[in-house]
Structures are given as structure tokens and as C-alpha cells.
Amino acid sequence: MNDSMGAFAGIGNTPLVELRRVAPANGARIFVKLEWANPTGSMKDRMARTAVEGAVRDGRLIPGGTVVEYTAGTTGISLAFACAVLGFGLHVVFSDAFSDEKRRTMLAFGATVEDVPSDNGAITETLIKRMIARAAEVSKQPGMWWCDQLNNHDAVTGYLPLGEEIWTQTKGRIDAFVHTVGTAHSIHGVTRSLRAHNPDISVFAVEPAESAVLSGQPTGPNRTEGIGIGFVPPLWEPNAVDGILTVSADEAMDMARRLARQEGLFAGTSSGANVVAALRTAERMGPGSTIVTILCDSGLRYLSTELYRSGTI
């Protein structure tokens, strides 16, 4: 398995651009990595490939087998892409709490999608744990391999190149990395790569203000898809970060809309949260510093949601 294998060749080497209009006038420079340039439009293509290939290598996923996963949709789309490339089936445990665009995209790649109903569209700890339990149940069927992204150690490997790309594109001139936490694999993978070059780079995690469990606050319903699962991710490494910033869904959505209108960058809510947190960090660090964050996926996935639905923009 190598980069010459079909569509996998399109993963990675995404652009890094500087924010011009939303960045503070007297703060640090802010660069964003455009992860929607990956084949399915998100950074999750990186981890999906490494997770599936890892399972194939050690025999957990057999020829003709089916991958099973719980997902808010972004990982599901990337797994559907990887399974299409490698010739595996995919059974997704999803929910009506997440965008219909994600559902349609997974179906387009050939996945089977089943729903765990939410409580009026709220993303909660209870919902996520019910989705996990259902995926575990499905995975007991013959020929199934459960990706189990929260506990998948192969997934972080997919993000090591992301950190290397950031280091190369900034020519090593990076003072801080700011990024949201879902499974925590992406922030950990990027951090490991960057700190292998410079252990003094600061790293700040971002989580929803409505469910700031990493900050020691109570769990709660959350409207930022893809992050804030309502409990501490099992592979979370608190000592790997220098601080945790909280951003509300309203702040994140407002910023996502600003990015589209003022920077020409069309992204989802978690990307907006990243930029809000990066702006706060830039104001604190001041001129002369460089901050990098991630635009995790494309705004095309959220056209039917409150983020871009008519009347909210």
C-alpha cells in the first residue's frame, strides 16, 4: 500500500494561508491549514487511511470484510472513501444530530448508514455513548472490524505528516499551534511532529464552551459538530497541551461566516472555533509571533444546518 494507490495520492500537502482581514491588527500572525483540500474535503482522510491500512496489515480487517464505526459524519465520510479505495464495506452508526450532507456523502461512497435518534438534535454524552454501544454490537457480526476511533492508536499516525507539513510550510517559524479536540488524535499527532523539531512550541486545545469537560466543567449539549463529545476522550494527553480554550457554538458559527465573507475561506463550525481561539492567542502573544490552526473541513457539509441555512447568514 503506497501513495500510488488511486485516490490516496490526493491526501495531504494541503495549502497553508495567512489570515488577512479577521486577524488582529497588533497581534501575532495567524496561518490556517486548508484541510478541505483532501479528497473528501476534511482532515479525517489522513486518519481513515492509516486506521484501515493498519487493520489490514495485522489481520484485523480481512479481505471482503466490513468496517464498522460510530461517527458524527466526517470520520464516516473518510472511512467510506478509504473503504471504496481498498474494496471494503462500511457500516456507519450515525444520528440525526448531524448534517444531512454528511449522510448523503457516506451513502454516495457506498456506506450503509443507520441512525441513533438524538434528543431534538442535541449532541450529548448520552447520544455519543449510545452510538458507541450500537457500533460495538454491530461489530460482533462475522467479518466485521470495529474502527473505534476514540481508542484507535493507528489514527494518530495519520496526523504526523500534517505536523511535518506545517513545519515545512512555516519554514520552522511557528510559535503556537491551536486546535479543537474531538478524538484528540489530530492535536496529538501534529504536536508530536512539531515538538520533535522544537519542543518549545506552545499548543492550545479548543473545546465547546457548552461542554467544556477538558476544562473540568460539567458535560452539556453541544452544537459544534465533530468536537466536544461530552466526556474526556480515552486517549487524551492533558500534559501535551499548554492550555485549553473554550469557544461557544455561536462564536464559532459567527467566525465561520466571517471567514467566508471576509477571507474567502468556506469552512465548518469547528474551523470557526479554531480561528476564534487562534485570535485570542494572537492577541495575547502579540506581534512577532506566528500561530497555526486548522480549517478542518468544508462549509459544503453544513449548508442545511443552522450554520449556513437561509436566515442565518
Tab-separated table of N, CA and C in Angstrom, residues 19-181:
chain	number	residue	atom	x	y	z
A	19	LEU	N	-4.270	34.531	7.443
A	19	LEU	CA	-5.481	35.334	7.581
A	19	LEU	C	-5.115	36.806	7.471
A	20	ARG	N	-5.900	37.549	6.719
A	20	ARG	CA	-5.593	38.953	6.464
A	20	ARG	C	-6.585	39.910	7.117
A	21	ARG	N	-7.891	39.584	7.030
A	21	ARG	CA	-8.900	40.554	7.454
A	21	ARG	C	-9.462	40.294	8.844
A	22	VAL	N	-9.495	39.050	9.288
A	22	VAL	CA	-10.062	38.790	10.618
A	22	VAL	C	-8.984	38.764	11.698
A	23	ALA	N	-7.717	38.745	11.312
A	23	ALA	CA	-6.629	38.699	12.292
A	23	ALA	C	-6.489	40.051	12.989
A	24	PRO	N	-6.072	40.065	14.261
A	24	PRO	CA	-5.912	41.332	14.987
A	24	PRO	C	-4.783	42.171	14.407
A	25	ALA	N	-4.983	43.482	14.358
A	25	ALA	CA	-4.007	44.376	13.733
A	25	ALA	C	-2.666	44.358	14.450
A	26	ASN	N	-2.694	44.242	15.775
A	26	ASN	CA	-1.464	44.314	16.558
A	26	ASN	C	-1.154	42.995	17.264
A	27	GLY	N	-1.581	41.899	16.651
A	27	GLY	CA	-1.341	40.599	17.256
A	27	GLY	C	-0.394	39.753	16.432
A	28	ALA	N	-0.273	38.506	16.809
A	28	ALA	CA	0.572	37.568	16.073
A	28	ALA	C	-0.021	37.272	14.698
A	29	ARG	N	0.806	36.798	13.800
A	29	ARG	CA	0.322	36.335	12.500
A	29	ARG	C	-0.393	35.002	12.698
A	30	ILE	N	-1.480	34.790	11.946
A	30	ILE	CA	-2.243	33.550	12.036
A	30	ILE	C	-2.305	32.903	10.659
A	31	PHE	N	-1.889	31.647	10.596
A	31	PHE	CA	-1.979	30.860	9.375
A	31	PHE	C	-2.962	29.711	9.595
A	32	VAL	N	-3.699	29.380	8.543
A	32	VAL	CA	-4.663	28.281	8.634
A	32	VAL	C	-4.335	27.236	7.579
A	33	LYS	N	-4.414	25.974	7.976
A	33	LYS	CA	-4.161	24.849	7.070
A	33	LYS	C	-5.487	24.436	6.452
A	34	LEU	N	-5.573	24.458	5.126
A	34	LEU	CA	-6.832	24.228	4.428
A	34	LEU	C	-7.041	22.736	4.194
A	35	GLU	N	-7.550	22.054	5.226
A	35	GLU	CA	-7.689	20.607	5.161
A	35	GLU	C	-8.851	20.147	4.279
A	36	TRP	N	-9.662	21.088	3.783
A	36	TRP	CA	-10.717	20.692	2.847
A	36	TRP	C	-10.114	20.330	1.486
A	37	ALA	N	-8.816	20.537	1.301
A	37	ALA	CA	-8.169	20.172	0.043
A	37	ALA	C	-7.860	18.678	-0.043
A	38	ASN	N	-8.134	17.930	1.024
A	38	ASN	CA	-8.023	16.476	0.968
A	38	ASN	C	-9.163	15.910	0.112
A	39	PRO	N	-9.064	14.658	-0.347
A	39	PRO	CA	-10.033	14.134	-1.318
A	39	PRO	C	-11.498	14.261	-0.941
A	40	THR	N	-11.867	14.013	0.329
A	40	THR	CA	-13.281	14.120	0.693
A	40	THR	C	-13.625	15.460	1.321
A	41	GLY	N	-12.640	16.348	1.435
A	41	GLY	CA	-12.913	17.671	1.977
A	41	GLY	C	-12.695	17.819	3.461
A	42	SER	N	-11.891	16.940	4.080
A	42	SER	CA	-11.586	17.109	5.508
A	42	SER	C	-10.266	16.454	5.872
A	43	MET	N	-9.768	16.834	7.056
A	43	MET	CA	-8.517	16.267	7.563
A	43	MET	C	-8.656	14.796	7.912
A	44	LYS	N	-9.874	14.291	8.095
A	44	LYS	CA	-10.076	12.913	8.538
A	44	LYS	C	-9.628	11.884	7.504
A	45	ASP	N	-9.424	12.298	6.255
A	45	ASP	CA	-8.890	11.361	5.265
A	45	ASP	C	-7.555	10.798	5.726
A	46	ARG	N	-6.795	11.626	6.437
A	46	ARG	CA	-5.475	11.205	6.907
A	46	ARG	C	-5.583	10.025	7.868
A	47	MET	N	-6.463	10.140	8.860
A	47	MET	CA	-6.553	9.070	9.849
A	47	MET	C	-7.291	7.849	9.322
A	48	ALA	N	-8.268	8.061	8.444
A	48	ALA	CA	-9.031	6.930	7.922
A	48	ALA	C	-8.123	5.990	7.149
A	49	ARG	N	-7.265	6.560	6.342
A	49	ARG	CA	-6.339	5.712	5.585
A	49	ARG	C	-5.442	4.899	6.524
A	50	THR	N	-4.809	5.560	7.483
A	50	THR	CA	-3.868	4.839	8.348
A	50	THR	C	-4.576	3.816	9.222
A	51	ALA	N	-5.801	4.129	9.671
A	51	ALA	CA	-6.537	3.191	10.518
A	51	ALA	C	-6.914	1.930	9.746
A	52	VAL	N	-7.432	2.102	8.532
A	52	VAL	CA	-7.843	0.941	7.736
A	52	VAL	C	-6.630	0.138	7.291
A	53	GLU	N	-5.596	0.813	6.820
A	53	GLU	CA	-4.400	0.092	6.393
A	53	GLU	C	-3.740	-0.650	7.553
A	54	GLY	N	-3.758	-0.045	8.738
A	54	GLY	CA	-3.206	-0.725	9.901
A	54	GLY	C	-3.961	-1.993	10.246
A	55	ALA	N	-5.284	-1.930	10.135
A	55	ALA	CA	-6.108	-3.110	10.418
A	55	ALA	C	-5.889	-4.209	9.389
A	56	VAL	N	-5.653	-3.816	8.139
A	56	VAL	CA	-5.369	-4.805	7.093
A	56	VAL	C	-4.017	-5.479	7.353
A	57	ARG	N	-3.025	-4.683	7.700
A	57	ARG	CA	-1.673	-5.226	7.906
A	57	ARG	C	-1.624	-6.295	8.980
A	58	ASP	N	-2.340	-6.072	10.073
A	58	ASP	CA	-2.233	-7.042	11.176
A	58	ASP	C	-3.380	-8.052	11.209
A	59	GLY	N	-4.205	-8.063	10.147
A	59	GLY	CA	-5.208	-9.099	10.014
A	59	GLY	C	-6.512	-8.865	10.741
A	60	ARG	N	-6.693	-7.693	11.338
A	60	ARG	CA	-7.974	-7.412	11.995
A	60	ARG	C	-9.081	-7.222	10.971
A	61	LEU	N	-8.737	-6.698	9.816
A	61	LEU	CA	-9.688	-6.495	8.723
A	61	LEU	C	-9.305	-7.438	7.585
A	62	ILE	N	-10.173	-8.368	7.276
A	62	ILE	CA	-9.867	-9.409	6.303
A	62	ILE	C	-10.451	-9.077	4.937
A	63	PRO	N	-9.902	-9.663	3.862
A	63	PRO	CA	-10.460	-9.417	2.525
A	63	PRO	C	-11.956	-9.707	2.490
A	64	GLY	N	-12.710	-8.794	1.888
A	64	GLY	CA	-14.159	-8.932	1.832
A	64	GLY	C	-14.868	-8.505	3.095
A	65	GLY	N	-14.110	-7.998	4.062
A	65	GLY	CA	-14.685	-7.608	5.348
A	65	GLY	C	-15.370	-6.251	5.302
A	66	THR	N	-15.960	-5.894	6.452
A	66	THR	CA	-16.700	-4.638	6.583
A	66	THR	C	-16.213	-3.874	7.799
A	67	VAL	N	-15.944	-2.598	7.619
A	67	VAL	CA	-15.575	-1.704	8.715
A	67	VAL	C	-16.845	-1.201	9.383
A	68	VAL	N	-16.813	-1.115	10.712
A	68	VAL	CA	-17.938	-0.587	11.490
A	68	VAL	C	-17.438	0.622	12.269
A	69	GLU	N	-18.216	1.692	12.295
A	69	GLU	CA	-17.809	2.861	13.072
A	69	GLU	C	-18.991	3.735	13.468
A	70	TYR	N	-18.884	4.324	14.664
A	70	TYR	CA	-19.767	5.401	15.108
A	70	TYR	C	-19.125	6.703	14.638
A	71	THR	N	-19.932	7.657	14.222
A	71	THR	CA	-19.347	8.884	13.683
A	71	THR	C	-20.358	10.016	13.634
A	72	ALA	N	-19.841	11.242	13.781
A	72	ALA	CA	-20.627	12.444	13.529
A	72	ALA	C	-20.662	12.757	12.039
A	73	GLY	N	-20.010	11.925	11.252
A	73	GLY	CA	-20.094	12.038	9.811
A	73	GLY	C	-18.784	12.283	9.100
A	74	THR	N	-17.921	13.104	9.670
A	74	THR	CA	-16.683	13.437	8.980
A	74	THR	C	-15.757	12.225	8.905
A	75	THR	N	-15.558	11.552	10.033
A	75	THR	CA	-14.772	10.320	10.003
A	75	THR	C	-15.462	9.270	9.144
A	76	GLY	N	-16.782	9.214	9.208
A	76	GLY	CA	-17.530	8.258	8.409
A	76	GLY	C	-17.325	8.458	6.919
A	77	ILE	N	-17.327	9.718	6.482
A	77	ILE	CA	-17.090	10.011	5.063
A	77	ILE	C	-15.690	9.552	4.660
A	78	SER	N	-14.701	9.859	5.493
A	78	SER	CA	-13.330	9.480	5.170
A	78	SER	C	-13.143	7.971	5.190
A	79	LEU	N	-13.790	7.286	6.119
A	79	LEU	CA	-13.722	5.825	6.123
A	79	LEU	C	-14.420	5.253	4.891
A	80	ALA	N	-15.545	5.860	4.488
A	80	ALA	CA	-16.243	5.398	3.290
A	80	ALA	C	-15.350	5.552	2.062
A	81	PHE	N	-14.637	6.641	1.994
A	81	PHE	CA	-13.662	6.883	0.926
A	81	PHE	C	-12.565	5.817	0.951
A	82	ALA	N	-11.973	5.586	2.134
A	82	ALA	CA	-10.891	4.603	2.245
A	82	ALA	C	-11.378	3.203	1.896
A	83	CYS	N	-12.580	2.869	2.344
A	83	CYS	CA	-13.131	1.545	2.038
A	83	CYS	C	-13.413	1.388	0.547
A	84	ALA	N	-13.849	2.469	-0.097
A	84	ALA	CA	-14.082	2.418	-1.536
A	84	ALA	C	-12.772	2.175	-2.287
A	85	VAL	N	-11.702	2.848	-1.850
A	85	VAL	CA	-10.400	2.681	-2.497
A	85	VAL	C	-9.875	1.262	-2.319
A	86	LEU	N	-10.049	0.701	-1.112
A	86	LEU	CA	-9.446	-0.592	-0.772
A	86	LEU	C	-10.382	-1.777	-0.945
A	87	GLY	N	-11.653	-1.520	-1.237
A	87	GLY	CA	-12.567	-2.611	-1.524
A	87	GLY	C	-13.220	-3.261	-0.322
A	88	PHE	N	-13.489	-2.480	0.721
A	88	PHE	CA	-14.168	-2.999	1.909
A	88	PHE	C	-15.551	-2.372	2.038
A	89	GLY	N	-16.428	-3.044	2.776
A	89	GLY	CA	-17.713	-2.463	3.112
A	89	GLY	C	-17.590	-1.547	4.317
A	90	LEU	N	-18.606	-0.740	4.550
A	90	LEU	CA	-18.619	0.142	5.725
A	90	LEU	C	-20.028	0.229	6.275
A	91	HIS	N	-20.168	-0.029	7.578
A	91	HIS	CA	-21.436	0.128	8.292
A	91	HIS	C	-21.243	1.266	9.293
A	92	VAL	N	-22.004	2.345	9.092
A	92	VAL	CA	-21.868	3.549	9.903
A	92	VAL	C	-23.026	3.669	10.879
A	93	VAL	N	-22.699	3.976	12.135
A	93	VAL	CA	-23.700	4.339	13.135
A	93	VAL	C	-23.674	5.859	13.260
A	94	PHE	N	-24.759	6.500	12.881
A	94	PHE	CA	-24.850	7.947	12.716
A	94	PHE	C	-26.009	8.460	13.558
A	95	SER	N	-26.394	9.712	13.385
A	95	SER	CA	-27.522	10.277	14.121
A	95	SER	C	-28.095	11.469	13.377
A	96	ASP	N	-29.354	11.767	13.655
A	96	ASP	CA	-29.996	12.952	13.077
A	96	ASP	C	-29.462	14.242	13.672
A	97	ALA	N	-28.558	14.155	14.663
A	97	ALA	CA	-27.950	15.358	15.245
A	97	ALA	C	-26.939	15.994	14.301
A	98	PHE	N	-26.565	15.269	13.244
A	98	PHE	CA	-25.509	15.732	12.359
A	98	PHE	C	-26.057	16.006	10.958
A	99	SER	N	-25.294	16.714	10.155
A	99	SER	CA	-25.828	17.260	8.902
A	99	SER	C	-26.218	16.189	7.894
A	100	ASP	N	-27.255	16.507	7.138
A	100	ASP	CA	-27.741	15.586	6.114
A	100	ASP	C	-26.743	15.456	4.973
A	101	GLU	N	-25.950	16.506	4.742
A	101	GLU	CA	-24.909	16.417	3.712
A	101	GLU	C	-23.936	15.292	4.016
A	102	LYS	N	-23.608	15.128	5.280
A	102	LYS	CA	-22.684	14.048	5.656
A	102	LYS	C	-23.309	12.686	5.374
A	103	ARG	N	-24.577	12.538	5.722
A	103	ARG	CA	-25.272	11.276	5.461
A	103	ARG	C	-25.248	10.953	3.957
A	104	ARG	N	-25.589	11.930	3.142
A	104	ARG	CA	-25.673	11.698	1.702
A	104	ARG	C	-24.301	11.367	1.115
A	105	THR	N	-23.274	11.985	1.640
A	105	THR	CA	-21.930	11.713	1.133
A	105	THR	C	-21.485	10.301	1.483
A	106	MET	N	-21.755	9.861	2.711
A	106	MET	CA	-21.405	8.485	3.080
A	106	MET	C	-22.139	7.484	2.205
A	107	LEU	N	-23.411	7.734	1.956
A	107	LEU	CA	-24.187	6.854	1.087
A	107	LEU	C	-23.623	6.845	-0.330
A	108	ALA	N	-23.176	8.008	-0.801
A	108	ALA	CA	-22.628	8.091	-2.156
A	108	ALA	C	-21.380	7.232	-2.307
A	109	PHE	N	-20.586	7.125	-1.248
A	109	PHE	CA	-19.384	6.296	-1.270
A	109	PHE	C	-19.703	4.810	-1.060
A	110	GLY	N	-20.964	4.476	-0.811
A	110	GLY	CA	-21.356	3.077	-0.692
A	110	GLY	C	-21.535	2.564	0.713
A	111	ALA	N	-21.506	3.433	1.705
A	111	ALA	CA	-21.667	3.004	3.093
A	111	ALA	C	-23.122	2.670	3.409
A	112	THR	N	-23.306	1.795	4.381
A	112	THR	CA	-24.614	1.572	4.999
A	112	THR	C	-24.694	2.466	6.221
A	113	VAL	N	-25.769	3.230	6.350
A	113	VAL	CA	-25.891	4.197	7.437
A	113	VAL	C	-27.136	3.889	8.264
A	114	GLU	N	-26.951	3.725	9.570
A	114	GLU	CA	-28.087	3.588	10.483
A	114	GLU	C	-28.039	4.686	11.525
A	115	ASP	N	-29.202	5.072	12.021
A	115	ASP	CA	-29.301	6.204	12.934
A	115	ASP	C	-29.572	5.787	14.369
A	116	VAL	N	-28.954	6.523	15.287
A	116	VAL	CA	-29.332	6.521	16.695
A	116	VAL	C	-30.015	7.866	16.932
A	117	PRO	N	-31.296	7.892	17.272
A	117	PRO	CA	-32.004	9.171	17.400
A	117	PRO	C	-31.424	10.056	18.500
A	118	SER	N	-31.383	11.364	18.225
A	118	SER	CA	-30.917	12.335	19.214
A	118	SER	C	-32.100	12.928	19.966
A	119	ASP	N	-31.805	13.747	20.952
A	119	ASP	CA	-32.824	14.500	21.668
A	119	ASP	C	-32.913	15.886	21.037
A	120	ASN	N	-33.794	16.029	20.048
A	120	ASN	CA	-34.003	17.304	19.361
A	120	ASN	C	-32.723	17.861	18.736
A	121	GLY	N	-31.902	16.964	18.222
A	121	GLY	CA	-30.706	17.398	17.503
A	121	GLY	C	-29.527	17.762	18.366
A	122	ALA	N	-29.603	17.562	19.669
A	122	ALA	CA	-28.504	17.924	20.564
A	122	ALA	C	-27.404	16.864	20.533
A	123	ILE	N	-26.158	17.324	20.528
A	123	ILE	CA	-25.003	16.430	20.623
A	123	ILE	C	-24.656	16.318	22.102
A	124	THR	N	-24.855	15.146	22.677
A	124	THR	CA	-24.674	14.949	24.117
A	124	THR	C	-23.827	13.717	24.387
A	125	GLU	N	-23.343	13.646	25.624
A	125	GLU	CA	-22.595	12.462	26.061
A	125	GLU	C	-23.446	11.210	25.894
A	126	THR	N	-24.707	11.287	26.273
A	126	THR	CA	-25.602	10.130	26.174
A	126	THR	C	-25.730	9.654	24.732
A	127	LEU	N	-25.905	10.590	23.797
A	127	LEU	CA	-26.024	10.220	22.389
A	127	LEU	C	-24.756	9.528	21.903
A	128	ILE	N	-23.610	10.125	22.158
A	128	ILE	CA	-22.352	9.556	21.675
A	128	ILE	C	-22.141	8.152	22.250
A	129	LYS	N	-22.432	7.968	23.523
A	129	LYS	CA	-22.217	6.662	24.137
A	129	LYS	C	-23.208	5.625	23.615
A	130	ARG	N	-24.410	6.049	23.270
A	130	ARG	CA	-25.357	5.123	22.648
A	130	ARG	C	-24.884	4.724	21.256
A	131	MET	N	-24.320	5.658	20.510
A	131	MET	CA	-23.768	5.349	19.196
A	131	MET	C	-22.598	4.373	19.310
A	132	ILE	N	-21.738	4.594	20.287
A	132	ILE	CA	-20.602	3.698	20.500
A	132	ILE	C	-21.092	2.288	20.835
A	133	ALA	N	-22.083	2.204	21.715
A	133	ALA	CA	-22.604	0.895	22.120
A	133	ALA	C	-23.220	0.161	20.933
A	134	ARG	N	-23.912	0.892	20.072
A	134	ARG	CA	-24.520	0.251	18.910
A	134	ARG	C	-23.447	-0.246	17.939
A	135	ALA	N	-22.404	0.544	17.719
A	135	ALA	CA	-21.320	0.111	16.842
A	135	ALA	C	-20.638	-1.135	17.395
A	136	ALA	N	-20.446	-1.176	18.708
A	136	ALA	CA	-19.841	-2.357	19.331
A	136	ALA	C	-20.699	-3.589	19.096
A	137	GLU	N	-22.002	-3.414	19.187
A	137	GLU	CA	-22.926	-4.533	18.970
A	137	GLU	C	-22.859	-5.037	17.528
A	138	VAL	N	-22.876	-4.110	16.571
A	138	VAL	CA	-22.829	-4.485	15.154
A	138	VAL	C	-21.523	-5.198	14.827
A	139	SER	N	-20.435	-4.749	15.448
A	139	SER	CA	-19.107	-5.278	15.120
A	139	SER	C	-18.922	-6.736	15.515
A	140	LYS	N	-19.828	-7.283	16.306
A	140	LYS	CA	-19.721	-8.679	16.724
A	140	LYS	C	-20.121	-9.652	15.617
A	141	GLN	N	-20.709	-9.152	14.550
A	141	GLN	CA	-21.102	-9.997	13.436
A	141	GLN	C	-19.862	-10.467	12.668
A	142	PRO	N	-19.917	-11.627	12.035
A	142	PRO	CA	-18.766	-12.160	11.306
A	142	PRO	C	-18.275	-11.217	10.213
A	143	GLY	N	-16.959	-11.124	10.065
A	143	GLY	CA	-16.357	-10.325	9.010
A	143	GLY	C	-16.313	-8.839	9.278
A	144	MET	N	-16.738	-8.432	10.481
A	144	MET	CA	-16.752	-7.009	10.812
A	144	MET	C	-15.477	-6.612	11.570
A	145	TRP	N	-14.965	-5.420	11.280
A	145	TRP	CA	-13.877	-4.843	12.070
A	145	TRP	C	-14.314	-3.469	12.562
A	146	TRP	N	-14.255	-3.284	13.881
A	146	TRP	CA	-14.663	-2.029	14.501
A	146	TRP	C	-13.481	-1.081	14.551
A	147	CYS	N	-13.583	0.031	13.841
A	147	CYS	CA	-12.510	1.032	13.847
A	147	CYS	C	-12.332	1.645	15.227
A	148	ASP	N	-13.451	1.954	15.926
A	148	ASP	CA	-13.431	2.507	17.279
A	148	ASP	C	-12.449	3.672	17.391
A	149	GLN	N	-12.761	4.744	16.674
A	149	GLN	CA	-11.826	5.858	16.528
A	149	GLN	C	-11.310	6.430	17.842
A	150	LEU	N	-12.127	6.464	18.869
A	150	LEU	CA	-11.679	7.042	20.129
A	150	LEU	C	-10.546	6.247	20.765
A	151	ASN	N	-10.499	4.953	20.489
A	151	ASN	CA	-9.481	4.086	21.086
A	151	ASN	C	-8.495	3.543	20.055
A	152	ASN	N	-8.484	4.121	18.860
A	152	ASN	CA	-7.655	3.600	17.779
A	152	ASN	C	-6.281	4.273	17.788
A	153	HIS	N	-5.259	3.508	18.117
A	153	HIS	CA	-3.907	4.068	18.222
A	153	HIS	C	-3.268	4.317	16.859
A	154	ASP	N	-3.774	3.656	15.812
A	154	ASP	CA	-3.249	3.907	14.466
A	154	ASP	C	-3.657	5.285	13.963
A	155	ALA	N	-4.790	5.793	14.446
A	155	ALA	CA	-5.344	7.033	13.895
A	155	ALA	C	-4.391	8.214	14.051
A	156	VAL	N	-3.704	8.303	15.197
A	156	VAL	CA	-2.822	9.444	15.428
A	156	VAL	C	-1.684	9.471	14.415
A	157	THR	N	-1.272	8.287	13.932
A	157	THR	CA	-0.174	8.215	12.969
A	157	THR	C	-0.500	8.989	11.700
A	158	GLY	N	-1.765	9.001	11.331
A	158	GLY	CA	-2.166	9.706	10.121
A	158	GLY	C	-1.951	11.203	10.178
A	159	TYR	N	-1.828	11.750	11.384
A	159	TYR	CA	-1.666	13.189	11.535
A	159	TYR	C	-0.210	13.626	11.719
A	160	LEU	N	0.711	12.680	11.808
A	160	LEU	CA	2.121	13.059	11.901
A	160	LEU	C	2.564	13.839	10.663
A	161	PRO	N	2.173	13.412	9.444
A	161	PRO	CA	2.556	14.221	8.270
A	161	PRO	C	1.959	15.623	8.272
A	162	LEU	N	0.789	15.794	8.898
A	162	LEU	CA	0.183	17.126	8.980
A	162	LEU	C	1.101	18.073	9.742
A	163	GLY	N	1.664	17.594	10.836
A	163	GLY	CA	2.611	18.408	11.594
A	163	GLY	C	3.871	18.707	10.802
A	164	GLU	N	4.356	17.710	10.062
A	164	GLU	CA	5.555	17.921	9.247
A	164	GLU	C	5.294	18.949	8.149
A	165	GLU	N	4.105	18.895	7.561
A	165	GLU	CA	3.767	19.877	6.522
A	165	GLU	C	3.756	21.287	7.100
A	166	ILE	N	3.170	21.445	8.282
A	166	ILE	CA	3.120	22.769	8.917
A	166	ILE	C	4.532	23.275	9.195
A	167	TRP	N	5.387	22.412	9.693
A	167	TRP	CA	6.768	22.807	9.986
A	167	TRP	C	7.474	23.270	8.704
A	168	THR	N	7.312	22.512	7.637
A	168	THR	CA	7.966	22.846	6.376
A	168	THR	C	7.394	24.120	5.780
A	169	GLN	N	6.068	24.263	5.798
A	169	GLN	CA	5.435	25.420	5.165
A	169	GLN	C	5.711	26.718	5.909
A	170	THR	N	5.908	26.633	7.228
A	170	THR	CA	6.249	27.833	8.002
A	170	THR	C	7.759	28.050	8.065
A	171	LYS	N	8.520	27.151	7.441
A	171	LYS	CA	9.989	27.176	7.491
A	171	LYS	C	10.483	27.153	8.939
A	172	GLY	N	9.717	26.451	9.772
A	172	GLY	CA	10.098	26.311	11.170
A	172	GLY	C	9.782	27.511	12.033
A	173	ARG	N	9.155	28.516	11.441
A	173	ARG	CA	8.830	29.726	12.215
A	173	ARG	C	7.378	29.626	12.707
A	174	ILE	N	7.187	28.850	13.723
A	174	ILE	CA	5.876	28.689	14.358
A	174	ILE	C	6.071	28.716	15.868
A	175	ASP	N	5.252	29.529	16.527
A	175	ASP	CA	5.361	29.675	17.981
A	175	ASP	C	4.255	28.951	18.727
A	176	ALA	N	3.083	28.776	18.068
A	176	ALA	CA	1.969	28.127	18.750
A	176	ALA	C	1.083	27.412	17.743
A	177	PHE	N	0.533	26.296	18.196
A	177	PHE	CA	-0.448	25.542	17.423
A	177	PHE	C	-1.729	25.487	18.233
A	178	VAL	N	-2.853	25.819	17.594
A	178	VAL	CA	-4.159	25.880	18.248
A	178	VAL	C	-5.112	24.958	17.513
A	179	HIS	N	-5.816	24.083	18.270
A	179	HIS	CA	-6.668	23.122	17.563
A	179	HIS	C	-7.730	22.529	18.484
A	180	THR	N	-8.896	22.253	17.878
A	180	THR	CA	-10.016	21.657	18.607
A	180	THR	C	-9.744	20.190	18.942
A	181	VAL	N	-10.519	19.694	19.934
A	181	VAL	CA	-10.383	18.305	20.371
A	181	VAL	C	-11.688	17.559	20.159
